[in-house]
XYZ file of C-alpha atoms in Angstrom:
637
model
C -19.004 17.244 -33.333
C -16.356 14.532 -33.760
C -16.194 11.792 -31.135
C -12.933 9.808 -31.131
C -13.381 6.268 -29.794
C -10.680 4.095 -28.140
C -9.936 2.312 -31.442
C -9.253 5.760 -33.025
C -12.431 5.569 -35.135
C -14.551 8.734 -35.251
C -18.307 9.182 -34.820
C -20.022 12.403 -35.874
C -22.874 13.369 -33.529
C -24.793 16.601 -32.946
C -23.607 18.840 -30.116
C -25.422 18.025 -26.897
C -25.483 14.277 -27.591
C -24.967 12.207 -24.447
C -22.747 9.287 -23.544
C -25.809 7.068 -24.034
C -26.167 8.438 -27.582
C -22.533 7.504 -28.258
C -23.185 3.966 -27.017
C -26.333 3.733 -29.192
C -24.322 4.804 -32.240
C -21.898 1.918 -31.626
C -24.367 -0.902 -31.028
C -27.170 -2.358 -28.871
C -24.865 -4.720 -26.949
C -22.705 -1.879 -25.651
C -25.778 0.241 -24.941
C -27.223 -2.490 -22.731
C -24.056 -2.812 -20.626
C -23.096 0.899 -20.568
C -23.220 2.518 -17.119
C -21.060 5.676 -17.469
C -18.772 7.437 -19.911
C -15.198 8.711 -19.948
C -14.877 12.080 -21.720
C -11.288 13.225 -22.306
C -10.206 11.172 -19.298
C -12.966 12.437 -16.971
C -15.715 10.101 -15.769
C -19.217 11.426 -16.396
C -22.782 10.134 -16.219
C -24.308 8.587 -19.334
C -26.901 11.361 -19.342
C -24.351 14.215 -19.440
C -24.348 16.228 -22.694
C -21.169 16.387 -24.785
C -20.621 19.825 -26.294
C -17.562 19.551 -28.508
C -14.938 17.366 -30.168
C -13.440 14.944 -27.657
C -12.245 11.415 -26.949
C -14.896 9.125 -25.464
C -14.894 5.632 -24.049
C -17.965 3.872 -22.708
C -17.646 2.459 -19.181
C -19.275 -0.921 -18.549
C -19.663 -2.687 -15.217
C -17.234 -5.373 -16.451
C -14.362 -2.854 -16.274
C -12.489 -1.696 -13.178
C -13.887 1.803 -13.717
C -17.397 0.387 -13.954
C -16.979 -1.620 -10.760
C -15.921 1.589 -8.988
C -19.026 3.418 -10.279
C -21.238 0.537 -9.139
C -19.701 0.529 -5.651
C -20.133 4.271 -5.373
C -23.796 4.034 -6.350
C -24.482 1.265 -3.839
C -22.941 3.449 -1.125
C -24.605 6.731 -2.078
C -27.954 5.609 -3.463
C -28.624 2.324 -1.712
C -26.907 2.255 1.689
C -27.751 5.915 2.338
C -31.428 5.383 1.383
C -31.647 2.209 3.494
C -30.320 4.083 6.526
C -32.830 6.916 5.965
C -35.652 4.378 5.698
C -34.688 2.580 8.940
C -33.417 5.640 10.840
C -35.430 8.635 9.534
C -33.564 11.057 11.804
C -30.146 10.077 10.363
C -27.982 12.824 8.849
C -25.956 11.936 5.738
C -22.264 12.877 5.668
C -19.996 11.377 2.973
C -19.875 8.026 1.173
C -16.812 7.402 -1.025
C -15.414 4.223 -2.534
C -12.308 2.638 -1.057
C -10.179 -0.314 -2.128
C -12.531 -3.262 -2.798
C -15.563 -1.464 -1.409
C -17.111 1.645 0.091
C -18.237 3.314 3.299
C -20.783 5.928 4.331
C -20.717 8.186 7.411
C -23.936 9.011 9.290
C -25.026 10.856 12.416
C -27.850 8.986 14.135
C -29.629 9.304 17.485
C -29.792 5.517 17.775
C -26.489 3.647 17.995
C -25.791 1.329 15.050
C -23.775 -1.829 15.704
C -22.655 -4.895 13.753
C -25.838 -6.639 14.954
C -27.869 -4.147 12.900
C -26.110 -4.881 9.592
C -28.366 -7.819 8.533
C -31.458 -5.596 8.784
C -29.753 -2.826 6.803
C -28.637 -5.344 4.155
C -32.195 -6.650 3.763
C -33.471 -3.118 3.205
C -30.711 -2.516 0.646
C -31.673 -5.694 -1.232
C -35.311 -4.550 -1.281
C -34.254 -1.174 -2.731
C -32.072 -2.787 -5.421
C -34.865 -5.205 -6.357
C -36.994 -2.218 -7.443
C -34.355 -1.410 -10.111
C -35.069 2.319 -9.812
C -33.650 4.755 -12.309
C -31.093 7.220 -10.931
C -31.722 10.802 -12.002
C -29.278 13.719 -11.806
C -29.945 17.454 -11.764
C -27.648 20.488 -11.601
C -28.173 23.345 -9.116
C -26.570 26.623 -8.152
C -25.432 27.091 -4.561
C -28.651 28.724 -3.366
C -30.930 26.064 -4.862
C -28.713 23.198 -3.711
C -28.755 24.494 -0.123
C -32.534 24.876 -0.295
C -32.879 21.256 -1.428
C -30.961 19.982 1.581
C -32.498 22.432 4.055
C -35.834 20.851 3.156
C -34.326 17.491 4.146
C -32.498 18.885 7.229
C -29.226 17.473 5.878
C -26.769 19.684 7.771
C -23.573 18.011 6.513
C -24.565 18.347 2.860
C -25.207 22.053 3.457
C -21.754 22.388 5.070
C -20.147 20.685 2.070
C -21.901 23.048 -0.348
C -21.013 26.185 1.629
C -17.379 25.146 2.018
C -17.043 24.230 -1.647
C -15.042 26.453 -3.983
C -17.715 26.186 -6.667
C -20.859 28.291 -6.854
C -22.745 26.428 -9.567
C -23.264 22.978 -11.097
C -23.817 21.125 -7.828
C -24.915 17.593 -8.769
C -27.882 16.144 -6.906
C -28.859 12.517 -7.510
C -32.283 11.075 -6.756
C -33.947 7.657 -6.839
C -36.898 7.522 -9.213
C -38.995 5.481 -6.745
C -38.073 7.255 -3.502
C -38.144 10.745 -2.052
C -34.393 10.652 -1.603
C -31.568 12.927 -2.769
C -27.818 12.990 -2.298
C -25.075 15.419 -3.220
C -22.289 13.749 -5.181
C -19.644 14.329 -7.850
C -20.717 11.033 -9.483
C -20.955 9.313 -11.806
C -23.678 6.879 -10.716
C -25.314 3.899 -12.362
C -28.169 4.916 -14.683
C -30.378 2.463 -12.788
C -30.103 -0.031 -9.938
C -30.673 -2.875 -12.400
C -26.867 -2.785 -12.864
C -26.136 -3.240 -9.138
C -24.202 -6.381 -8.322
C -23.729 -8.436 -5.159
C -22.747 -6.662 -1.932
C -22.047 -7.253 1.744
C -21.796 -4.868 4.695
C -18.627 -5.732 6.585
C -18.237 -3.615 9.710
C -19.251 -0.549 11.735
C -16.834 1.931 13.290
C -16.670 5.488 14.554
C -15.223 8.334 12.479
C -14.865 12.032 13.200
C -16.381 14.487 10.733
C -13.514 15.460 8.390
C -11.190 13.196 10.393
C -10.821 15.921 13.057
C -11.142 14.781 16.688
C -12.489 18.259 17.569
C -15.585 17.454 15.492
C -18.508 15.184 16.321
C -18.191 11.401 16.086
C -20.136 9.802 13.232
C -21.065 6.174 12.525
C -19.167 4.701 9.574
C -20.594 1.633 7.833
C -18.244 -0.276 5.548
C -19.223 -2.588 2.716
C -17.915 -4.379 -0.332
C -19.583 -4.864 -3.712
C -18.767 -7.037 -6.722
C -20.207 -7.794 -10.128
C -21.813 -11.063 -9.028
C -22.180 -13.417 -6.059
C -19.261 -15.605 -7.158
C -16.845 -12.657 -7.023
C -18.324 -11.568 -3.683
C -17.934 -15.061 -2.201
C -14.306 -15.234 -3.381
C -13.569 -11.899 -1.760
C -15.301 -12.822 1.512
C -13.255 -16.046 1.630
C -10.118 -13.946 1.088
C -11.222 -11.648 3.932
C -11.664 -14.606 6.271
C -8.200 -15.869 5.355
C -6.766 -12.364 5.779
C -8.244 -12.193 9.275
C -6.496 -15.443 10.188
C -3.245 -14.004 8.819
C -3.575 -10.581 10.502
C 0.005 -9.557 11.295
C -1.083 -7.875 14.533
C -2.472 -11.112 15.971
C 0.372 -13.294 14.662
C 2.891 -10.702 15.833
C 1.527 -11.020 19.346
C 1.272 -14.836 19.231
C 4.877 -15.196 18.035
C 6.169 -12.313 20.206
C 7.542 -10.410 17.188
C 6.734 -6.766 17.954
C 4.438 -4.439 19.870
C 3.003 -0.936 19.628
C 3.485 0.583 23.090
C 0.770 3.159 23.700
C 2.726 4.512 26.674
C 5.300 5.724 24.145
C 2.686 6.956 21.653
C 0.787 5.158 18.891
C 2.338 4.271 15.579
C 5.812 3.561 16.993
C 7.123 0.008 16.651
C 8.976 -1.911 19.353
C 10.847 -4.878 17.925
C 10.998 -7.896 20.269
C 13.901 -10.395 20.011
C 11.992 -12.748 17.665
C 10.980 -9.929 15.320
C 14.436 -8.351 15.535
C 16.014 -11.634 14.378
C 13.828 -11.643 11.269
C 14.484 -7.960 10.648
C 18.215 -8.544 10.987
C 18.038 -11.377 8.411
C 16.134 -9.117 6.002
C 18.556 -6.216 6.439
C 21.619 -8.460 6.169
C 20.359 -9.846 2.854
C 19.435 -6.325 1.686
C 22.938 -5.030 2.409
C 24.608 -7.994 0.717
C 22.566 -7.529 -2.468
C 23.232 -3.791 -2.565
C 26.938 -4.356 -2.078
C 26.918 -6.763 -5.058
C 24.988 -4.188 -7.129
C 27.583 -1.457 -6.560
C 25.849 0.644 -3.890
C 27.623 2.396 -1.024
C 25.815 2.551 2.333
C 25.067 5.865 4.047
C 23.930 6.838 7.528
C 22.289 10.241 8.039
C 20.787 12.175 10.999
C 17.177 12.001 12.169
C 16.625 15.783 12.277
C 17.735 18.801 10.258
C 17.186 22.544 10.087
C 13.729 23.502 8.889
C 15.345 25.534 6.101
C 16.543 22.281 4.507
C 12.953 21.082 4.110
C 11.986 24.481 2.691
C 14.723 24.225 0.081
C 13.718 20.657 -0.832
C 10.068 21.681 -1.149
C 8.800 19.265 1.500
C 7.249 22.034 3.592
C 5.395 23.190 0.462
C 4.003 19.784 -0.498
C 4.105 17.533 2.594
C 3.922 19.794 5.639
C 0.697 18.161 6.882
C 2.610 14.869 7.122
C 5.605 16.428 8.883
C 6.088 16.980 12.595
C 6.129 20.576 13.784
C 9.484 22.386 14.116
C 11.567 21.967 17.268
C 13.122 25.270 18.384
C 16.652 25.201 19.760
C 19.024 28.160 20.225
C 16.990 30.382 17.897
C 16.966 27.748 15.158
C 14.179 25.411 14.067
C 14.699 21.706 13.387
C 12.346 19.049 12.050
C 12.290 15.257 12.251
C 13.045 13.992 8.764
C 10.059 12.732 6.724
C 12.388 11.532 3.942
C 16.070 10.796 3.415
C 16.612 12.370 -0.014
C 17.772 15.899 0.998
C 20.445 14.336 3.225
C 21.851 12.358 0.307
C 21.802 15.537 -1.785
C 23.920 17.320 0.830
C 26.500 14.520 0.770
C 26.587 14.774 -3.050
C 27.207 18.516 -2.765
C 30.010 18.069 -0.243
C 32.504 18.146 -3.115
C 32.573 18.881 -6.834
C 31.584 15.858 -8.924
C 32.749 14.857 -12.402
C 31.061 12.848 -15.143
C 33.681 10.199 -14.321
C 32.074 9.789 -10.853
C 28.664 8.951 -12.331
C 26.628 6.948 -11.704
C 26.772 7.349 -7.918
C 24.636 4.775 -6.086
C 23.918 5.357 -2.403
C 21.627 3.337 -0.157
C 20.405 3.812 3.398
C 18.132 2.003 5.810
C 16.997 5.386 7.098
C 14.320 5.842 9.746
C 11.863 8.643 8.933
C 8.894 10.131 10.772
C 5.440 11.054 9.462
C 2.663 12.821 11.317
C -0.150 10.318 10.774
C -3.628 10.805 12.235
C -4.410 8.333 15.027
C -7.366 6.911 13.084
C -5.112 6.115 10.117
C -2.627 3.997 12.110
C -2.769 0.260 11.440
C -0.295 -2.148 13.013
C 2.907 -2.172 10.945
C 1.127 -1.110 7.755
C 0.674 2.541 8.769
C 3.020 3.903 11.432
C 4.605 7.198 12.468
C 8.215 6.051 12.498
C 9.516 3.622 9.885
C 12.717 2.623 8.122
C 12.799 3.160 4.365
C 15.062 0.942 2.300
C 16.016 4.098 0.507
C 18.453 4.558 -2.353
C 19.384 7.424 -4.623
C 21.278 7.204 -7.864
C 22.852 10.282 -9.440
C 23.521 9.827 -13.152
C 23.576 11.530 -16.528
C 20.680 11.451 -19.014
C 22.528 8.833 -21.077
C 22.794 6.504 -18.084
C 19.096 6.510 -17.104
C 18.058 3.453 -19.134
C 20.901 1.258 -17.880
C 20.352 2.292 -14.251
C 16.603 1.663 -14.412
C 17.212 -1.738 -15.997
C 19.598 -2.700 -13.198
C 17.200 -1.433 -10.500
C 14.366 -3.487 -12.003
C 16.572 -6.577 -12.052
C 17.574 -6.040 -8.422
C 13.949 -5.428 -7.371
C 12.569 -8.535 -9.070
C 15.394 -10.748 -7.781
C 14.978 -9.541 -4.211
C 11.194 -9.896 -4.245
C 11.591 -13.396 -5.696
C 13.834 -14.240 -2.732
C 10.844 -13.540 -0.465
C 8.754 -15.864 -2.725
C 6.833 -13.087 -4.492
C 6.533 -14.202 -8.116
C 3.513 -12.263 -9.423
C 3.647 -8.505 -9.968
C 1.521 -5.658 -11.234
C 3.661 -2.875 -12.691
C 2.535 0.671 -13.480
C 4.391 3.302 -15.479
C 3.248 6.794 -14.476
C 3.851 9.584 -17.008
C 3.968 13.407 -17.053
C 1.165 15.071 -15.035
C -0.548 18.345 -15.903
C 1.748 20.335 -13.583
C 5.417 19.410 -13.771
C 8.967 20.736 -13.558
C 11.629 20.287 -16.231
C 11.323 20.426 -20.009
C 9.013 18.246 -22.100
C 12.106 16.994 -23.905
C 13.749 15.591 -20.750
C 10.395 14.115 -19.624
C 10.005 12.355 -22.967
C 13.587 11.052 -22.829
C 13.149 9.825 -19.267
C 9.797 8.154 -19.970
C 11.227 6.457 -23.057
C 14.144 5.196 -20.954
C 11.712 3.685 -18.425
C 9.745 2.001 -21.210
C 12.899 0.559 -22.792
C 14.083 -0.784 -19.437
C 10.717 -2.458 -18.795
C 10.641 -3.934 -22.301
C 14.220 -5.169 -22.003
C 13.263 -7.096 -18.845
C 10.189 -8.499 -20.601
C 7.920 -7.041 -17.922
C 4.261 -6.364 -18.636
C 3.040 -3.019 -17.327
C 0.057 -0.707 -17.334
C 0.374 2.927 -18.408
C -0.797 5.446 -15.817
C -1.181 8.532 -18.015
C -0.513 11.720 -16.031
C 0.141 9.769 -12.836
C 3.788 10.739 -12.426
C 5.073 12.958 -9.635
C 5.509 16.639 -10.505
C 9.284 16.082 -10.504
C 9.467 13.057 -12.836
C 7.943 9.823 -14.217
C 7.984 6.664 -12.106
C 7.540 2.898 -12.048
C 5.513 1.305 -9.240
C 5.613 -2.441 -8.550
C 2.813 -4.184 -6.661
C 3.385 -7.690 -5.328
C 0.702 -10.381 -5.068
C 0.699 -12.286 -1.789
C -0.281 -15.883 -0.957
C -4.012 -15.092 -0.890
C -4.049 -12.879 -3.982
C -3.875 -9.417 -2.422
C -1.793 -6.710 -4.092
C 0.656 -4.624 -2.070
C 2.495 -1.549 -3.330
C 6.185 -2.057 -2.493
C 8.890 -1.078 -4.967
C 8.935 2.355 -6.537
C 11.441 3.912 -8.953
C 11.124 7.670 -9.493
C 13.083 10.030 -11.707
C 13.607 13.527 -10.282
C 14.444 16.677 -12.245
C 13.412 18.928 -9.347
C 15.795 18.438 -6.401
C 18.989 18.742 -8.497
C 17.844 22.200 -9.611
C 16.485 23.247 -6.188
C 19.823 22.412 -4.556
C 21.903 23.525 -7.560
C 23.570 20.118 -7.791
C 26.133 19.952 -10.583
C 28.746 17.764 -12.192
C 31.458 18.673 -14.670
C 30.851 17.091 -18.079
C 33.542 15.817 -20.428
C 33.303 19.173 -22.204
C 34.185 21.068 -19.030
C 30.647 22.509 -18.639
C 28.407 22.135 -15.582
C 25.274 19.954 -15.795
C 22.471 18.930 -13.453
C 22.534 15.195 -12.692
C 19.378 13.097 -12.957
C 18.339 11.873 -9.517
C 16.642 8.475 -9.193
C 14.740 7.775 -5.980
C 14.031 4.097 -5.373
C 12.801 1.825 -2.621
C 12.541 -1.920 -3.189
C 10.769 -3.105 -0.036
C 9.046 0.235 0.616
C 9.633 0.297 4.349
C 11.049 -2.411 6.588
C 8.075 -2.245 8.972
C 5.351 -2.484 6.342
C 7.214 -5.132 4.332
C 7.660 -7.151 7.524
C 3.892 -6.933 8.147
C 3.254 -8.112 4.576
C 5.642 -11.045 5.087
C 3.919 -12.077 8.327
C 0.571 -12.247 6.494
C 2.030 -13.756 3.308
C 3.618 -16.641 5.238
C 0.895 -16.694 7.940
C 3.779 -16.630 10.434
C 5.378 -19.791 8.957
C 8.561 -18.127 7.756
C 10.958 -19.947 5.438
C 14.013 -21.308 7.224
C 16.327 -18.402 6.348
C 13.911 -15.906 7.941
C 12.465 -17.918 10.843
C 13.249 -16.261 14.200
C 13.937 -19.695 15.716
C 15.149 -22.117 13.059
C 15.689 -25.157 15.284
C 14.399 -26.207 18.710
C 16.223 -28.847 20.744
C 13.740 -30.939 22.772
C 15.096 -33.557 25.223
C 12.517 -36.095 26.421
C 13.674 -35.954 30.046
C 16.523 -34.811 32.302
C 18.766 -37.726 31.306
C 19.313 -36.143 27.871
C 19.942 -32.552 29.104
C 23.754 -32.710 28.797
C 23.551 -34.108 25.251
C 20.853 -31.538 24.405
C 23.150 -28.716 25.557
C 25.987 -30.011 23.365
C 23.654 -30.288 20.348
C 22.393 -26.758 21.051
C 25.956 -25.427 21.186
C 26.941 -27.111 17.892
C 23.872 -25.658 16.168
C 24.725 -22.164 17.445
C 28.353 -22.449 16.309
C 27.073 -23.315 12.829
C 25.146 -20.036 12.673
C 21.640 -21.357 13.323
C 19.087 -19.513 15.433
C 18.396 -22.280 17.944
C 16.714 -22.633 21.322
C 16.710 -25.441 23.870
C 13.634 -26.487 25.882
C 14.642 -28.006 29.247
C 11.211 -27.642 30.836
C 9.838 -30.494 32.902
C 7.063 -31.146 30.369
C 6.013 -34.202 28.368
C 7.633 -34.355 24.923
C 4.221 -34.201 23.229
C 3.514 -30.914 24.986
C 6.904 -29.518 23.961
C 6.383 -30.514 20.323
C 2.935 -28.929 20.318
C 4.234 -25.644 21.806
C 7.110 -25.332 19.328
C 4.809 -26.290 16.447
C 2.445 -23.476 17.471
C 5.474 -21.167 17.587
C 6.058 -22.201 13.966
C 9.630 -23.435 14.439
C 10.675 -25.125 11.151
C 12.712 -27.977 12.712
C 12.501 -29.711 16.093
C 15.298 -32.002 17.281
C 13.867 -34.670 19.601
C 16.395 -36.398 21.865
C 15.849 -39.604 23.813
C 18.122 -42.317 25.214
C 18.631 -43.915 21.786
C 19.796 -40.607 20.257
C 22.261 -40.122 23.131
C 23.584 -43.682 22.729
C 23.955 -43.424 18.917
C 25.110 -39.772 19.018
C 22.386 -38.908 16.505
C 19.342 -36.641 16.386
C 15.698 -37.247 15.430
C 14.152 -34.523 13.267
C 10.523 -33.420 13.206
C 9.213 -30.559 11.036
C 6.715 -27.840 11.819
C 4.366 -29.480 9.303
C 4.402 -32.663 11.411
C 6.689 -34.765 9.189
C 9.006 -37.167 10.993
C 12.351 -37.189 9.140
C 13.799 -39.916 11.378
C 17.312 -40.219 12.767
C 20.394 -38.648 11.221
C 23.877 -37.524 12.093
C 24.261 -33.883 13.101
C 26.677 -33.330 10.190
C 24.036 -34.482 7.684
C 21.363 -32.295 9.261
C 23.634 -29.234 9.224
C 24.412 -29.784 5.533
C 20.672 -30.139 4.776
C 19.647 -26.908 6.512
C 22.655 -25.019 5.093
C 21.501 -25.965 1.583
C 17.912 -25.004 2.376
C 18.976 -21.595 3.712
C 21.231 -21.024 0.699
C 18.392 -21.772 -1.709
């Protein structure tokens, strides 16, 4: 059989050769570092036989794919075995990888807490030190169930019985232990490839995420190639904890989640609302400059609208149930796009009208499980900075180029300078012709190249209705956040029979571009809180200036200074408390106010102000006019 390697070279090997055989045919260095294999885009174990012509790449632990395989093995073969060794009565549930780590769910008679993690870690280290080989065997349903009945592993039996397959169940075992686990793999060929790890926390989790099922113990961990990478990540975690937007949001009185109203719903307090207003004002200004018109649409619509759009077919689990009223069913909107489609269809459009650019800060509602909610990052009601562009095929490249420019400029404004960009192409199941997909994908590539943006290709990762560009931003401590997305859609125009009259008098479907630059206002706000650690730049700070008189004798002058600052558009507060000036400065510093105006008898006499910054710098005395010019320039820039 012919094996095509990533460099397009071809190796001829006998049918039944394994991924390890492919590595051996390339060289001893690759063989030593090989841990898994990618066969026609599917990850497999090194020991799996290859039975026909295909494309093969060897996965090493140095790659992102290899790191994922290593993490999965540490969860399934090391953490699970350690738990069985310490708690013999434990039942194994599931143990997948997650971003930067892994978790495993167990049912145990004895409660496991954070205090138990050091003991579990020590047992894991002992297991890894043995460098056991990991073996895999295939079983039919009957044999697989028998294997786990012998171990009294009830959850594994449930998984097998509920599976759609009847054969080829993969069971992994440790060479040096009487331990087995059911898994789709792949796993490391041996634990000699395991890197450095750390267990991070313990929580509860319902079996299958359903609160009607029993509560399991979930143990989280992280794993990296070496101790240096692990230490860097743990330092980042510590910094992330300090920057947690939920804690800072409470300290600075920005927002709250009121459980009396239901979880996952955000209440914006005055300080947070000021920041949000600054964000939205800037957003509207930039969209106005870029030729967008603003829309406002309802929060509910007839259920039939969501059936036409296809949302009930693809997203019903994330939608709230219908609300019946006068023999009609309505739903809270999970997305804004069908509403914009209806406005488009309100009258006949011409090619002269295109492109049409509409934008909306539209609040949508998603039915999220309680366990998935997380501060502002995962909520049930949120405001998308949503826009839709309707254009012809010929206009796609220009529109995408302009969207990319707008996205990068706006993200730069919030001090995000580093990005990771992914271009997702046609998936296996798609709507529209191959020709239009190829044209659209080529237009996205040209737009990215024109902007000089580096990107990674996500083959087959597009939505069923069109290719897309995703932009991830890197924050102050190096974390990546998915924010901007640009998606081409060939589906909704056909579903809703949207048309425009071409210059030849014929009717054509427009191309629909969905795009969000911030993602959602709530989540982006949470990212900003953590990115700035609550120390917002002047233009965003909820309180930009605090006026602090030393004693009552300066109160009248303080009020006049406060009034002048307000008239000049600054968000300013005055502190007339009967407190020592040192205490006032400390309080406003903790509240992360960028500038503090300190007023004593000398300032009153000279009709000047003394400026102190949140960082503790003393800028000395100056005239109010000079200070106002300074902050105006800082806000502008």
